[in-house]
Structures are given as structure tokens and as C-alpha cells.
Coordinates of C-alpha atoms in Angstrom, one line a residue:
X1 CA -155.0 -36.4 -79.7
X2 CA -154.7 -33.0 -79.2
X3 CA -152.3 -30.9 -76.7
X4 CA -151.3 -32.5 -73.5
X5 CA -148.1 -31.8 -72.3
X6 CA -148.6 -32.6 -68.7
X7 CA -145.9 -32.5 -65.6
X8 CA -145.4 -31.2 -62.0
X9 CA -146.9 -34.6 -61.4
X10 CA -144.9 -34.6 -58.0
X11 CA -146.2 -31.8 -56.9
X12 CA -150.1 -33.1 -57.6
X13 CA -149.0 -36.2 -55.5
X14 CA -148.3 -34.1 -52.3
X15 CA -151.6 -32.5 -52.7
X16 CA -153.1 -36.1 -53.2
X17 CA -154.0 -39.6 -51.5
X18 CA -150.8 -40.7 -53.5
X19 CA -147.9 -40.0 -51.4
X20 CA -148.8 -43.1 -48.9
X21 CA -151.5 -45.7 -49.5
X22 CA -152.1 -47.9 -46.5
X23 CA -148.1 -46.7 -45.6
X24 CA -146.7 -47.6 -49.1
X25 CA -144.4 -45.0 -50.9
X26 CA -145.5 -44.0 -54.4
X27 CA -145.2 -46.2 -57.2
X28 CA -141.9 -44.4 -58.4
X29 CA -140.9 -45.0 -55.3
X30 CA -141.7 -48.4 -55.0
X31 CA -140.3 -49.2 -57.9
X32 CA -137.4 -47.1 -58.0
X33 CA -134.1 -49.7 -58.6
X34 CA -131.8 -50.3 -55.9
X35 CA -128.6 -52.1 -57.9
X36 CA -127.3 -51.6 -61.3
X37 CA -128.5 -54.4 -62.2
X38 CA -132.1 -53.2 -62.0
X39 CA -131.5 -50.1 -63.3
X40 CA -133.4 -49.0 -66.3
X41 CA -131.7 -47.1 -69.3
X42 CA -128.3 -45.2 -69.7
X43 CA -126.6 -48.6 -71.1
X44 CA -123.7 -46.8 -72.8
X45 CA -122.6 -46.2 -68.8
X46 CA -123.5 -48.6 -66.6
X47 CA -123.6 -51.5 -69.0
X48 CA -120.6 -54.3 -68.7
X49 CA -117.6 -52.8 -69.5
X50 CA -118.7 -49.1 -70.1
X51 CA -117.1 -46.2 -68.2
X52 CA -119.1 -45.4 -65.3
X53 CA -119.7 -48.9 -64.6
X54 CA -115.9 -49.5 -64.5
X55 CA -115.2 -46.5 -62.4
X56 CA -117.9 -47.9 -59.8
X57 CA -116.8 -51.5 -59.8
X58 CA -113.1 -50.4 -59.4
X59 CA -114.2 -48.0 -56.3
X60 CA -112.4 -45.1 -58.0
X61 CA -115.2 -42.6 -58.6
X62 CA -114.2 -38.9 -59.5
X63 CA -116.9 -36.2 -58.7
X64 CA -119.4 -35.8 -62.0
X65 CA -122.2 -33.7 -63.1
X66 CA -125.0 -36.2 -64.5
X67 CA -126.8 -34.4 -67.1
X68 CA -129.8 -35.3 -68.4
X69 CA -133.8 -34.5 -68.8
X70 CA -135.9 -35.0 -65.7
X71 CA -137.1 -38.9 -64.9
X72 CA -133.9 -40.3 -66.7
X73 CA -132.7 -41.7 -63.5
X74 CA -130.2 -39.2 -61.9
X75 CA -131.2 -39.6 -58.7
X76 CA -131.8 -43.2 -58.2
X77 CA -128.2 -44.0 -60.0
X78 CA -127.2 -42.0 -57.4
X79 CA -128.4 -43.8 -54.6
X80 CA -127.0 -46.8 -56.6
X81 CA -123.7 -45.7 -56.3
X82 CA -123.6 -45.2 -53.0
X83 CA -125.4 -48.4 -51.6
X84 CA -123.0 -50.4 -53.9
X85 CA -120.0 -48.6 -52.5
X86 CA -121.3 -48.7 -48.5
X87 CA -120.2 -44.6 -48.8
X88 CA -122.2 -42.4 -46.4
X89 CA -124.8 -40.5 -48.5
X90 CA -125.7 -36.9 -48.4
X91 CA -128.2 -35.3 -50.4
X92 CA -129.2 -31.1 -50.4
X93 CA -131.7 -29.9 -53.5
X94 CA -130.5 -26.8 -55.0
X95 CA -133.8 -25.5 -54.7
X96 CA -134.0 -24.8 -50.6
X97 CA -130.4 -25.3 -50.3
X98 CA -128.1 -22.1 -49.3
X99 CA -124.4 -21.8 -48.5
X100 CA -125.0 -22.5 -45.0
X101 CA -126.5 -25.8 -45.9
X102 CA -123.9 -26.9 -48.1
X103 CA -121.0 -26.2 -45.2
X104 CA -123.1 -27.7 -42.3
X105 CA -123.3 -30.9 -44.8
X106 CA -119.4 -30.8 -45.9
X107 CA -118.8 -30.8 -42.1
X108 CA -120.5 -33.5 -41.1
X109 CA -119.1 -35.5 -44.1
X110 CA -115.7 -34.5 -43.0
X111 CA -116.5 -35.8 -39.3
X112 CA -117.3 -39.1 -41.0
X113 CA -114.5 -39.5 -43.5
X114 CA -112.4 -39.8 -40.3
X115 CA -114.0 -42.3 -38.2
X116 CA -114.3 -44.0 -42.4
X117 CA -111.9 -44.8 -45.0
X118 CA -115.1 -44.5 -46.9
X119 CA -115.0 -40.9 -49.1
X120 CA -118.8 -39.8 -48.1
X121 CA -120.7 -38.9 -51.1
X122 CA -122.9 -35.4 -51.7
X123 CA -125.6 -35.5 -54.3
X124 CA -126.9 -32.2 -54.9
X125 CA -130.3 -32.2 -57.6
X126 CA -130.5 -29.3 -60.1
X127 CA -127.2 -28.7 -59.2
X128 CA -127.5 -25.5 -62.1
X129 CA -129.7 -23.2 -59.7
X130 CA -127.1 -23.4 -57.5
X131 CA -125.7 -19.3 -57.7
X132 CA -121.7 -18.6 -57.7
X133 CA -121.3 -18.7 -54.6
X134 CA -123.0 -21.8 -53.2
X135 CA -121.2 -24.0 -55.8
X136 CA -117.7 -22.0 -55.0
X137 CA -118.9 -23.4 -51.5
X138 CA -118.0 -26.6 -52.7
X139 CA -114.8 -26.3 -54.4
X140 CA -112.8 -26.8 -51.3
X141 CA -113.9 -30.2 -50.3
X142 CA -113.8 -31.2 -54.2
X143 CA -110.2 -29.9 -54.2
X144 CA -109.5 -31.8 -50.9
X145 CA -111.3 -35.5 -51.6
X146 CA -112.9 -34.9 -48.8
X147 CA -116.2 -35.3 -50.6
X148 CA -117.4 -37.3 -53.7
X149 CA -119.7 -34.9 -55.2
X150 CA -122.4 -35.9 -58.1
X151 CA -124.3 -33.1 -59.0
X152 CA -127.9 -33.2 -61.5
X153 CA -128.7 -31.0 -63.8
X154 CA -131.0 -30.6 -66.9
X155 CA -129.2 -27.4 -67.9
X156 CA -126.6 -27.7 -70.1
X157 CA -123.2 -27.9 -67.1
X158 CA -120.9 -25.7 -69.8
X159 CA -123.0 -22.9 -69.0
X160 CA -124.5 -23.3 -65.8
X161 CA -121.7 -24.8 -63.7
X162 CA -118.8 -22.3 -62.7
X163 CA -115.9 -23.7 -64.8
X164 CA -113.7 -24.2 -61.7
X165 CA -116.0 -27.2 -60.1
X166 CA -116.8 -28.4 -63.4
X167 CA -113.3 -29.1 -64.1
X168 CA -113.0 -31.0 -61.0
X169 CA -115.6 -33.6 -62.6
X170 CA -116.7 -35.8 -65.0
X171 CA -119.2 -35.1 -66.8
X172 CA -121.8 -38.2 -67.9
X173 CA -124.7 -37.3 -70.3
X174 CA -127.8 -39.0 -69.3
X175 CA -130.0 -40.3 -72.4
X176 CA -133.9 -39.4 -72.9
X177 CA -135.6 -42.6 -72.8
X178 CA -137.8 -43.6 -76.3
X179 CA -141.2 -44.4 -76.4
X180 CA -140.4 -48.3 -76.4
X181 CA -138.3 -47.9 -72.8
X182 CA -141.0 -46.1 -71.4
X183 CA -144.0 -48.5 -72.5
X184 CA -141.4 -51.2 -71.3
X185 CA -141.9 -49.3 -68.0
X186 CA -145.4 -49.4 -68.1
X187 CA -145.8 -53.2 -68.4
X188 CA -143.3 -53.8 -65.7
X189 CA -145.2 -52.0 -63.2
X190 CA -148.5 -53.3 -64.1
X191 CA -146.8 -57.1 -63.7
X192 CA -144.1 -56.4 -60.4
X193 CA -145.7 -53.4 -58.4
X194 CA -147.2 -54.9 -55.5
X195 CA -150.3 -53.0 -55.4
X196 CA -151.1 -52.9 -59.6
X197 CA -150.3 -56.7 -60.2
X198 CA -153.2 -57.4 -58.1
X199 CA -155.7 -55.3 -60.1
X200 CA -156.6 -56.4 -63.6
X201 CA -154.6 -53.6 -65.7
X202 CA -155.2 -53.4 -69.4
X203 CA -152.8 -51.4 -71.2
X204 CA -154.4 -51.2 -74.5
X205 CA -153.7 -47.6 -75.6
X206 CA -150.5 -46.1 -74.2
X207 CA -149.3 -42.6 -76.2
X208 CA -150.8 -40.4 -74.1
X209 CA -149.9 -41.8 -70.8
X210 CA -146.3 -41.6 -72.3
X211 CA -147.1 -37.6 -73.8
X212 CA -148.4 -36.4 -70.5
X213 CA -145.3 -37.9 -69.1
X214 CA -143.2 -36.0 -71.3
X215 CA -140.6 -38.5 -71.9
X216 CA -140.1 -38.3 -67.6
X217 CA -140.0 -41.9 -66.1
X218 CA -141.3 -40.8 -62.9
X219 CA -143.8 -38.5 -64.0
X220 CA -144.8 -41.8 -66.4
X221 CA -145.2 -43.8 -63.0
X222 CA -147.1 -41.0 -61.0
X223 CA -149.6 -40.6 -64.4
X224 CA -150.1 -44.3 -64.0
X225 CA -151.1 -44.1 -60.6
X226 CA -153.2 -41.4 -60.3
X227 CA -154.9 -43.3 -63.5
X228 CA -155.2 -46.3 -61.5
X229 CA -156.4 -45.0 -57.9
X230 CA -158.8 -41.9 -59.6
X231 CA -160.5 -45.2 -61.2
X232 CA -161.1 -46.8 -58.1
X233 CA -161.9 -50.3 -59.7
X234 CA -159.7 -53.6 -60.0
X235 CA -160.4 -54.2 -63.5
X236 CA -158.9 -50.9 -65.5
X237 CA -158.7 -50.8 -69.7
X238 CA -156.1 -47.9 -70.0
X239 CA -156.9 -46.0 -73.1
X240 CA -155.9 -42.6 -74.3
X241 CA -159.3 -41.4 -73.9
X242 CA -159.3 -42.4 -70.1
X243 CA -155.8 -40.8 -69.4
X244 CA -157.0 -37.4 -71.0
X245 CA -159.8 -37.2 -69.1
X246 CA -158.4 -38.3 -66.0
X247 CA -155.4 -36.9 -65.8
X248 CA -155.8 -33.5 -67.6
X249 CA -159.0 -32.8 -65.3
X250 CA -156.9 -33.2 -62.2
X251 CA -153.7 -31.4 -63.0
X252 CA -152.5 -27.5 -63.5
X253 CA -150.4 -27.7 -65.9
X254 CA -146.9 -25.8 -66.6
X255 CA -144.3 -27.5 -68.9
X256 CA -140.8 -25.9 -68.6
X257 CA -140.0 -27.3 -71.9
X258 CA -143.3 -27.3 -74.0
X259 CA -145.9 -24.9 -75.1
X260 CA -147.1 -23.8 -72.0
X261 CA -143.8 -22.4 -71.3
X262 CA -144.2 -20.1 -74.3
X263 CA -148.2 -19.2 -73.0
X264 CA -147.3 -18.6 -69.5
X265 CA -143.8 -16.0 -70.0
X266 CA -145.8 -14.5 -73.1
X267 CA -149.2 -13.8 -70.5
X268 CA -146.6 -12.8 -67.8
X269 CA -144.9 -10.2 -70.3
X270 CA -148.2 -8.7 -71.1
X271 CA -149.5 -8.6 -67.9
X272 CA -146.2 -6.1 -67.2
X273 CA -146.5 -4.4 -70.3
X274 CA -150.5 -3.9 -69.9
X275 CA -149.6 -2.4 -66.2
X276 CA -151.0 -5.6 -63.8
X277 CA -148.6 -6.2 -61.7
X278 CA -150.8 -8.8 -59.9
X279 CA -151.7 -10.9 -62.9
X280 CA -147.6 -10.5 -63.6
X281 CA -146.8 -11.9 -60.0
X282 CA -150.0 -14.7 -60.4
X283 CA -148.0 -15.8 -63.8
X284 CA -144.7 -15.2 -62.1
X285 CA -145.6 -18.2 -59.4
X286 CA -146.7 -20.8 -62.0
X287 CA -143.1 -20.2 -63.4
X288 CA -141.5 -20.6 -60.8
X289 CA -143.7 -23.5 -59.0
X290 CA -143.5 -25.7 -62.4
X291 CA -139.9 -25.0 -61.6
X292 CA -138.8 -22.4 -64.7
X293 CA -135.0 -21.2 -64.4
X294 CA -135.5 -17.5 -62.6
X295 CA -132.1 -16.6 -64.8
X296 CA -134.5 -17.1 -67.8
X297 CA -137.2 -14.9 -66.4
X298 CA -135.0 -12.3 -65.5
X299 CA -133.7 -11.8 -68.7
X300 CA -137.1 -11.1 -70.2
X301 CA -137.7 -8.7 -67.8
X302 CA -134.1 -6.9 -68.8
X303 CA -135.5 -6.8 -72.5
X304 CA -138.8 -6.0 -71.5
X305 CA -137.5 -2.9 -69.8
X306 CA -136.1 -1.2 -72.8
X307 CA -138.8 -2.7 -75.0
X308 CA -141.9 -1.6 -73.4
X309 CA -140.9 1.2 -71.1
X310 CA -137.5 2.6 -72.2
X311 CA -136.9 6.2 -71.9
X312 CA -140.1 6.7 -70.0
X313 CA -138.4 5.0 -67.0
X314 CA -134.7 4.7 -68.0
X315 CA -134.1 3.2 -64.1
X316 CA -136.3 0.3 -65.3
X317 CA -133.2 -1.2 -67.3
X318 CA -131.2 -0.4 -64.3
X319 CA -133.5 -1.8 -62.1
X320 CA -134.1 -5.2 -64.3
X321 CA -130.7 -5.9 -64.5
X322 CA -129.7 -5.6 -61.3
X323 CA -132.0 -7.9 -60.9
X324 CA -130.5 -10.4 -63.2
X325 CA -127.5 -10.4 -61.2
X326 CA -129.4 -10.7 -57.9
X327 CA -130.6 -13.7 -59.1
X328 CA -127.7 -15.2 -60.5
X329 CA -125.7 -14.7 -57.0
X330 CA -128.4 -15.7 -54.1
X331 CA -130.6 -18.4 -56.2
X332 CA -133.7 -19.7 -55.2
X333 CA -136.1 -19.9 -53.3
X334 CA -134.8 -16.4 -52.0
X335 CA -134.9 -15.2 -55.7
X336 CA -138.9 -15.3 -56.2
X337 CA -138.6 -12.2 -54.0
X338 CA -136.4 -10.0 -56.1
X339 CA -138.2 -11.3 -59.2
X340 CA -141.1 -10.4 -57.6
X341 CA -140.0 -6.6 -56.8
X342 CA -138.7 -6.1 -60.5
X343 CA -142.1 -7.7 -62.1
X344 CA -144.2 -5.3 -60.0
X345 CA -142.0 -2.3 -60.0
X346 CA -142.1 -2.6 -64.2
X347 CA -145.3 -3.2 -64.2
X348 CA -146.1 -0.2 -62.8
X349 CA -143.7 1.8 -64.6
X350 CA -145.0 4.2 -67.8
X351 CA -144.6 2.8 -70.6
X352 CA -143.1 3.6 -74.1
X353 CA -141.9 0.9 -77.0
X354 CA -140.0 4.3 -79.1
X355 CA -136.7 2.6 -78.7
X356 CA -138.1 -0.6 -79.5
X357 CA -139.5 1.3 -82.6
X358 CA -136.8 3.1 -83.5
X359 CA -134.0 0.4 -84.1
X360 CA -137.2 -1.7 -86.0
X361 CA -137.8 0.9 -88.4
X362 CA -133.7 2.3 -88.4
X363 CA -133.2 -1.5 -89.6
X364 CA -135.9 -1.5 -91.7
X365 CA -134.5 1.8 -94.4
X366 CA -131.4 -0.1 -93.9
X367 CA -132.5 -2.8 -95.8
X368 CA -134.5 -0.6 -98.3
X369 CA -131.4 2.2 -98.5
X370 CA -128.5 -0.6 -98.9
X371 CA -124.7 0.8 -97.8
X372 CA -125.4 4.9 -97.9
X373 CA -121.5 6.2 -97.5
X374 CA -121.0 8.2 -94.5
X375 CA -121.0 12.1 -94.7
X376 CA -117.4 13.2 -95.3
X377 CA -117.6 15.5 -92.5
X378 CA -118.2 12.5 -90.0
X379 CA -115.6 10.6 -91.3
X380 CA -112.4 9.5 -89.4
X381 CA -109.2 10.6 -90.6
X382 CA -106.6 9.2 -89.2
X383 CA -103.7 9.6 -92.4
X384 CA -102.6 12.3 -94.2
X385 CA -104.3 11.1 -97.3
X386 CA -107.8 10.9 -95.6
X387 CA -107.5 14.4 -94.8
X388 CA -106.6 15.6 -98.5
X389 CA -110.1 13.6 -99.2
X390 CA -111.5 16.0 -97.4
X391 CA -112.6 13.3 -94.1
X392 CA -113.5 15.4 -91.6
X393 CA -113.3 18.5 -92.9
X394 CA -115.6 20.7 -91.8
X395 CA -117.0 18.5 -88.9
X396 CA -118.0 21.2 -86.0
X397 CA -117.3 19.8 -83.0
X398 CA -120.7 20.2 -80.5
X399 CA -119.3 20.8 -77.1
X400 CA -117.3 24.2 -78.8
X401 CA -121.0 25.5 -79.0
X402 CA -123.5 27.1 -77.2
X403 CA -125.5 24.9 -75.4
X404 CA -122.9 21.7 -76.4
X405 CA -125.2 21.4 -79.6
X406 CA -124.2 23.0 -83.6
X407 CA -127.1 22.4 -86.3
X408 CA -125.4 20.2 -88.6
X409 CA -126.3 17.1 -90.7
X410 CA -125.7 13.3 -89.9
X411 CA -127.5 11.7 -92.0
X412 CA -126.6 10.5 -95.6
X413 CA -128.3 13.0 -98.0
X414 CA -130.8 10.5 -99.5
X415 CA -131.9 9.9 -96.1
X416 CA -131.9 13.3 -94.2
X417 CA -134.4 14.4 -92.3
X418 CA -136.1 10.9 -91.6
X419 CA -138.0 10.3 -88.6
X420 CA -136.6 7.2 -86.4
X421 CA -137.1 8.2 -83.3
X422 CA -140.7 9.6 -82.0
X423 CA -140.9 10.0 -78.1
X424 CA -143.5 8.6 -76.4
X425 CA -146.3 10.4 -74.7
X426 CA -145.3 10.2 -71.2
X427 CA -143.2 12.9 -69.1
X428 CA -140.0 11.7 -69.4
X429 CA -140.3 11.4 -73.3
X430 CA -142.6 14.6 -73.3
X431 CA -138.7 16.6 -71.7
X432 CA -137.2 14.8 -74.8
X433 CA -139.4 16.1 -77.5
X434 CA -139.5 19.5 -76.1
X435 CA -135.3 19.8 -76.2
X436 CA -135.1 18.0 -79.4
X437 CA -137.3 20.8 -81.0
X438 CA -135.5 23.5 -79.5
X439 CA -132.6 21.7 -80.7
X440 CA -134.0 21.0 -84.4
X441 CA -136.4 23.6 -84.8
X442 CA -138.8 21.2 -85.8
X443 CA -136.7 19.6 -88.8
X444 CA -137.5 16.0 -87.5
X445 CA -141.3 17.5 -87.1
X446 CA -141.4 15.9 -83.3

């Protein structure tokens, strides 16, 4: 059936007729669970008996990361946990969510917690974009009680949670739902939903409703939707034919996770290395509106700074990983704007790829060469015996020299007088070649 990968649903359906119809919520929302007993999936913890279950039923709930793919139900267990223990409910997103927010929120939960024996719970989505010091912002209130927090990620918590909170919780792995859970989904909302049980809904053909989903429950219900209301009849045969045509023609498409994740960060690097900073910041956007980690993109740009411009702009590696740590201390949404600054600045940096080169071909006539032994008189010799071998003898030490520099040999003998280094033809690189050949006289032939 082709490629399909489909999401950022949610962000079609604020753009759409979708969010209300006649005042009703979206279908996910309409159908999202309100007990545990209507909740859909994650059986090995809410199911009789099972752990999280038996920490909710008992009313002793410790502060946990859920971590799981997107649509699993992270949010709406959530919402579950709090309506079943009559907590008060706060929610931020990590997304627009900043160290003031968090502190205005743990106040006002610590207003409540003492008119209420009732702990107040804060639920904070994509809990991993958080930076350092937003979820250090939290540890106090963790420490204290003073606030139940359940954090949501899709990021792996070992790695993207500061390992002082995360020891402070629990940590519950939320489980991708398979193609049979999903298709269950369907045919539950084509029966219940108040608005698609009263349409004739054929679901004859349902793979690609489920691939443009990718595996997301919600994104699943907002494909269905858009399926049903782009239609615009009561009596609907759902085919795979009908969803790619449909849905495909009304969506732009990133998927974090599939292959237009590789497309977009390899068109974004290329725009930077082909000197376009505006196609770099155009590709930049679509990564970070389809929600792309900016830690992820900022590391590129570190590697594409020594790649593809190197010594013609040694402040681009400077540059790009100060940018990195930007990043991972203020977060988004303030981030896009010191992403942005790197992406154009490298852009419009001269280029050179000679250190990229250089190590490529260096590990190259190590393969072909094998274990060459090291010069004698660049050998360490740190005991007496080393230095009857003759270690170091001879070695002329550069900095006792004119000019800091002695013509002397440092490569094997088999090897001498290769070429791994070739500056680039820019002015920076241009400097290099000149001194190197005043240095050499030529015996590299730069």
C-alpha cells in the first residue's frame, strides 16, 4: 500500500471543522474513558490485582513517570486517577510550560493541600522536554508530599529525566497497542460514539486507517473522523483506498519516529551545508511543529559544524555547541529561537568537509596499513630499559626551535609523507596551507 506514515493529526483538527461539531468535543475526546474500568490497554497495570491498580485502590500513590509511545493512554489514565481519588488535578505541558509556571502551579496546589487532606495531583505531558532546571523546579514539592506528580514521556526517563526526580518515582512502562486493540477501537466507536453509530459505517478494510495512525490511539480516532466528516454521507464503506486518498490529501505530514524524520533532518542538513539558511529554518519548523526533540537537532548541528565547515569557521563548533547546551537548559518553545540563530549562522558560514576527510581517509590506510609500530623517537620512555631501546632518543623537542617547529618525521616509514589532511579553499584554510608549506617545504605537496 505504499508509504503512509501519517500523524500531527491534532494539529490538523485545530485547523479543521473537527474540534467542535454542533458543540461536541472530538471523537477522542468523546470517547476518551473516564474509570478504569473503561479504560483500554496497559492490563499488566490496571488489571485486578496488578500494581498500579493496587496502588490506586489502596489511595497510596507514589509520584511516577508513565512512559510510553504517544495515544497509549497517558493522559487519560491520568485523569483516571485523579477522578477516582477526588484529588485536585493540575495539568502544565512541557511544551509552553517554564519555571514560573511550574511554581505558580505548586503554589496553588499547596493552598489547596491545606484547606484538603486530599494530596493534589500535577500531571505534566512530555515531561522529557522539560530542561534541568524546570524539573529541579519540582523536586521540592516531590521531596515534601506536597504534590503527587505523574509525569509523560515517550523518551526513554533514564536519560531524559534528571536522576534526582526520577528517583522520587515510579516508573510504569506503558505498552504500544497491536493491530487487533486498535481495530477493536475502531469498531467500538463506530457502535458507541454518539455521532458514528447513527451513520451506516462499514469497516471493510482497516490497515491503513491503523498505519496512518501509527500505532497512536488518538491519532487512530481523529483519522476516523476526518474519514467520516470529509465524506459527508451516512452510509461510509471504509477501505484502504478511501483513507489514502482522504487522509493523505488533507494532511502535512512529519513523523518523529518514521521516514519522514530521516527526509526532513537530511533536507535540513543540506540546506545548511548548501548555504540556505531559509530553506534550513523552513525545514527547522516542520521539526519542531511535528514535535522533533530540539536536543536531537542540536546535535546534528554540532556534527555538522566540524563536518561541513570545520576549520574554515572553527567558531561554528563553538557556536553549535553552545547551542546544544542552550537548549538543554531553557527548553522549548523558547529553544526554536536559539536553534534558529545556530541553523542560520552555519548556514551562512564557509564551508570545508577537510576534517571530515581527513579522519575518513586516516582510517581508511589504517585498515589497509594494519598496526605500523610507532617511530622510536616518539616513543615514551618512562623506564630505564625503554631508554637503552633507544625510546625517545633523538626526539627534538619543537618549542626549543625557532619558530616552535624542528623538521622531523612522525609518520611510520612505510607511510611517510602521505597526504591526510588537504585544507580547504577558503581563507581560513588558505592561512593553513600557506604555514604548513613554509613549515614543510612542500613535502606534504599542499
Amino acid at each position: 500500500m505504499g508509504n503512509f506514515n501519517i500523524v500531527n493529526l491534532t494539529k490538523y483538527l485545530r485547523l479543521t471543522k473537527l474540534k467542535k461539531i454542533n458543540g461536541m468535543e472530538p471523537l477522542a475526546e468523546r470517547l476518551r474513558p473516564v474509570s478504569l474500568e473503561t479504560y483500554f490497554g496497559q492490563k499488566h497495570l490496571i488489571a485486578e490485582g496488578k500494581v498500579l491498580r493496587n496502588a490506586i485502590e489502596s489511595n497510596l500513590l507514589p509520584s511516577m513517570i508513565l512512559w510510553g509511545p504517544p495515544g497509549v493512554g497517558k493522559t487519560s489514565l491520568s485523569l483516571i486517577i485523579a477522578k477516582q481519588l477526588k484529588r485536585p488535578f493540575y495539568s502544565l505541558s512541557a511544551i509552553n510550560s517554564g519555571v514560573k509556571d511550574v511554581r505558580e502551579v505548586i503554589e496553588k496546589a499547596g493552598e489547596k493541600t491545606i484547606f484538603s487532606h486530599e494530596k493534589p495531583i500535577l500531571f505534566i505531558d512530555e515531561i522529557h522536554r522539560f530542561s534541568k532546571s524546570q524539573q529541579d523546579s519540582l523536586l521540592g514539592a516531590v521531596e515534601k508530599g506536597s504534590i503527587t506528580l505523574i509525569g509523560a514521556t515517550t523518551e526513554n526517563p533514564s536519560f531524559e529525566v534528571i536522576p534526582a526526580l526520577l528517583s522520587r518515582c515510579q516508573v510504569y512502562v506503558l505498552e504500544n497497542f497491536s493491530e487487533v486493540d486498535l481495530k477493536t477501537l475502531l469498531t467500538f466507536a463506530i457502535t458507541n460514539d454518539v455521532v458514528l453509530k447513527t451513520k451506516q459505517i462499514q469497516l471493510l478494510e482497516h490497515e491503513a486507517l491503523i498505519r496512518v495512525s501509527g500505532g497512536d490511539a488518538r491519532k487512530l480516532l481523529n483519522a476516523l473522523e476526518i474519514l467520516v466528516n470529509t465524506t459527508g454521507t451516512s452510509e461510509i464503506i471504509i477501505t484502504n483506498e478511501l483513507v489514502l486518498a482522504t487522509i493523505q490529501k488533507n494532511l502535512a505530514v512529519y513523523d518523529k519516529n518514521g521516514e519522514q524524520h530521516y527526509d526532513i533532518i537530511s533536507a535540513f542538513i543540506k540546506s545548511i551545508r548548501g548555504s540556505d539558511p531559509n530553506a534550513a529554518v523552513y525545514y527547522l519548523a516542520r521539526m519542531l511543529k511535528g514535535g522533533e526533540d530540539p536536543l536531537f537537532i542540536a546535535r546534528r548541528l554540532i556534527i555538522l559544524a566540524s563536518e561541513d565547515i570545520g576549520n574554515a569557521n572553527p567558531n561554528a563548533l563553538l557556536l553549535a555547541n553552545n547551542c546544544f547546551n542552550a537548549v538543554n537548559v531553557i527548553g522549548m518553545p523558547e529553544s526554536r529561537i536559539i536553534l534558529s540563530q545556530c541553523a542560520t549562522y552555519l548556514a551562512c558560514s564557509a564551508k570545508s568537509n577537510a576534517a571530515y576527510m581527513a579522519i575518513g581517509d586516516a582510517y581508511e590506510l589504517v585498515d589497509k596499513t594494519g598496526d605500523l609500530p610507532v617511530p622510536l623517537h616518539l616513543r615514551n620512555a618512562p623506564t630505564k630499559l625503554m631508554k637503552e631501546l633507544n625510546y625517545g632518543s633523538n626526539y627534538q623537542y619543537a618549542h626549543s626551535f625557532e619558530n616552535n617547529f624542528v623538521y622531523q618525521e612522525f609518520l611510520p616509514d612505510p607511510i611517510a609523507n602521505t597526504l591526510l589532511y588537504n585544507p580547504g579553499n577558503n581563507a581560513r584554510e588558505q592561512e593553513q596551507r600557506t604555514y604548513l608549506n613554509k613549515l614543510w617545504n612542500k613535502k606534504y605537496n599542499y
